[in-house]
PDB file of C-alpha atoms in Angstrom:
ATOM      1  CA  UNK A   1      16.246 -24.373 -27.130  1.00  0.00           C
ATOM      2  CA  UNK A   2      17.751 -20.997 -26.865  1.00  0.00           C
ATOM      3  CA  UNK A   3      14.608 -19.781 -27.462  1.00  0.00           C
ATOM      4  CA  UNK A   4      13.444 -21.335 -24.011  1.00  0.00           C
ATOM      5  CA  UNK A   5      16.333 -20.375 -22.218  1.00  0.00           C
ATOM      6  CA  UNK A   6      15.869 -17.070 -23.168  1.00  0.00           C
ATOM      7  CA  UNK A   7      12.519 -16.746 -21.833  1.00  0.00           C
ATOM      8  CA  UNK A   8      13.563 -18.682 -18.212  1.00  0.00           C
ATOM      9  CA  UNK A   9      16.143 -16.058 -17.803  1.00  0.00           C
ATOM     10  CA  UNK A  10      13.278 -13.335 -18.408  1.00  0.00           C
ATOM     11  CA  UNK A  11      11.329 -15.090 -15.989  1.00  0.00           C
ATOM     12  CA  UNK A  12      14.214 -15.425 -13.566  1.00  0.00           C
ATOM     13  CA  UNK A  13      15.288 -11.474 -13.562  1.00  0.00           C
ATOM     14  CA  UNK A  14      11.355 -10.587 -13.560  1.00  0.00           C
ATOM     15  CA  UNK A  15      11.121 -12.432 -10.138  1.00  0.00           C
ATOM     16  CA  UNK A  16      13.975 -11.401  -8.873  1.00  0.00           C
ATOM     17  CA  UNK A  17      12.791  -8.045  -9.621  1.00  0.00           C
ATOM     18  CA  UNK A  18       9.552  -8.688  -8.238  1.00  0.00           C
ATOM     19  CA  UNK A  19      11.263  -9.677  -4.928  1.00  0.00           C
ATOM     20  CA  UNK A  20      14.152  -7.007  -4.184  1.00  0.00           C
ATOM     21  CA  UNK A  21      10.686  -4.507  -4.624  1.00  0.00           C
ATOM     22  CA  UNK A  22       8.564  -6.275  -1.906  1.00  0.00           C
ATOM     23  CA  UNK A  23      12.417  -6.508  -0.157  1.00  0.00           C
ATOM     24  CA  UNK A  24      12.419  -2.492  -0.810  1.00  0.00           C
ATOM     25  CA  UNK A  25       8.879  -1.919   0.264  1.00  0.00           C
ATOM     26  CA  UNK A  26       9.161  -4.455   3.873  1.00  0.00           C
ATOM     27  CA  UNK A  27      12.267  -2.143   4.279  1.00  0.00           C
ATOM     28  CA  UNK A  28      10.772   1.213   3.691  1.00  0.00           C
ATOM     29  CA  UNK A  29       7.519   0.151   6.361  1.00  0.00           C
ATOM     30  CA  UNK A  30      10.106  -1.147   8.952  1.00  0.00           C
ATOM     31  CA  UNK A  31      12.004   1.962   8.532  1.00  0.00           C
ATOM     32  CA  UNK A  32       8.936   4.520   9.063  1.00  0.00           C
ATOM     33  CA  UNK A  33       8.059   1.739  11.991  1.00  0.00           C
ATOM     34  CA  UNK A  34      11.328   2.540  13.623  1.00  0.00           C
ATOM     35  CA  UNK A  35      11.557   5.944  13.457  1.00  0.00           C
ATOM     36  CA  UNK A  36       8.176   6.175  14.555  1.00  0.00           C
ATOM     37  CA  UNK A  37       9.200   4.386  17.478  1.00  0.00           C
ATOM     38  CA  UNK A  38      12.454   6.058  18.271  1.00  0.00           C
ATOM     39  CA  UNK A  39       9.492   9.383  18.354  1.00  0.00           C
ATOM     40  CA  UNK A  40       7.878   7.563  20.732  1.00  0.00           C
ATOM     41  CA  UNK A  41      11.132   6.477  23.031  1.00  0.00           C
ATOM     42  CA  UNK A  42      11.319   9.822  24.720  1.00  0.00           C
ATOM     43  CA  UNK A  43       8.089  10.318  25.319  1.00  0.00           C
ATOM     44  CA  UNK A  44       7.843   7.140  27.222  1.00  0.00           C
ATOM     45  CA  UNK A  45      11.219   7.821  28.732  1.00  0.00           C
ATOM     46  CA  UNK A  46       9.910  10.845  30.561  1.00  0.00           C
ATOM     47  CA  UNK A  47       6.856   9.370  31.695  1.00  0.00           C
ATOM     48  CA  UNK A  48       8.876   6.159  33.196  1.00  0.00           C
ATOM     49  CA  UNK A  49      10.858   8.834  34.808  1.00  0.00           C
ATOM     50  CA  UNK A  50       7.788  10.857  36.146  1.00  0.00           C
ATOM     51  CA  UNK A  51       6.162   7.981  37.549  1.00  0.00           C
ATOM     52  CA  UNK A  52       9.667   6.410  39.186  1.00  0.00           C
ATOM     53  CA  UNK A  53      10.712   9.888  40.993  1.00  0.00           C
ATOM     54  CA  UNK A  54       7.617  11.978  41.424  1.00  0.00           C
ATOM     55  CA  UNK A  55       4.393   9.662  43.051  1.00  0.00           C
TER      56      UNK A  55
END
């Protein structure tokens, strides 16, 4: 009996494991995603401007 609860609670900490990783990795792509994006803000920002004030 112990014997079985051992191995649940192995099981239980491996997939908890298994999901704060994929949690890690979804948080390291979103990050590079958003700082790609705040890159990208200005850029668009001047063009938005150009196209308002100069044509």
């Amino acid at each position: 009996m112990l014997d079985h609860y051992n191995m649940y609670n192995k099981n239980i900490q491996v997939s908890v494991s298994n999901i704060l990783k994929d949690l890690c990795a979804v948080e390291v792509r979103c990050s590079s995603l958003v700082s790609q994006v705040l890159s990208l803000l200005p850029l668009l920002a001047i063009r938005i401007f150009f196209q308002r004030y100069l044509i």
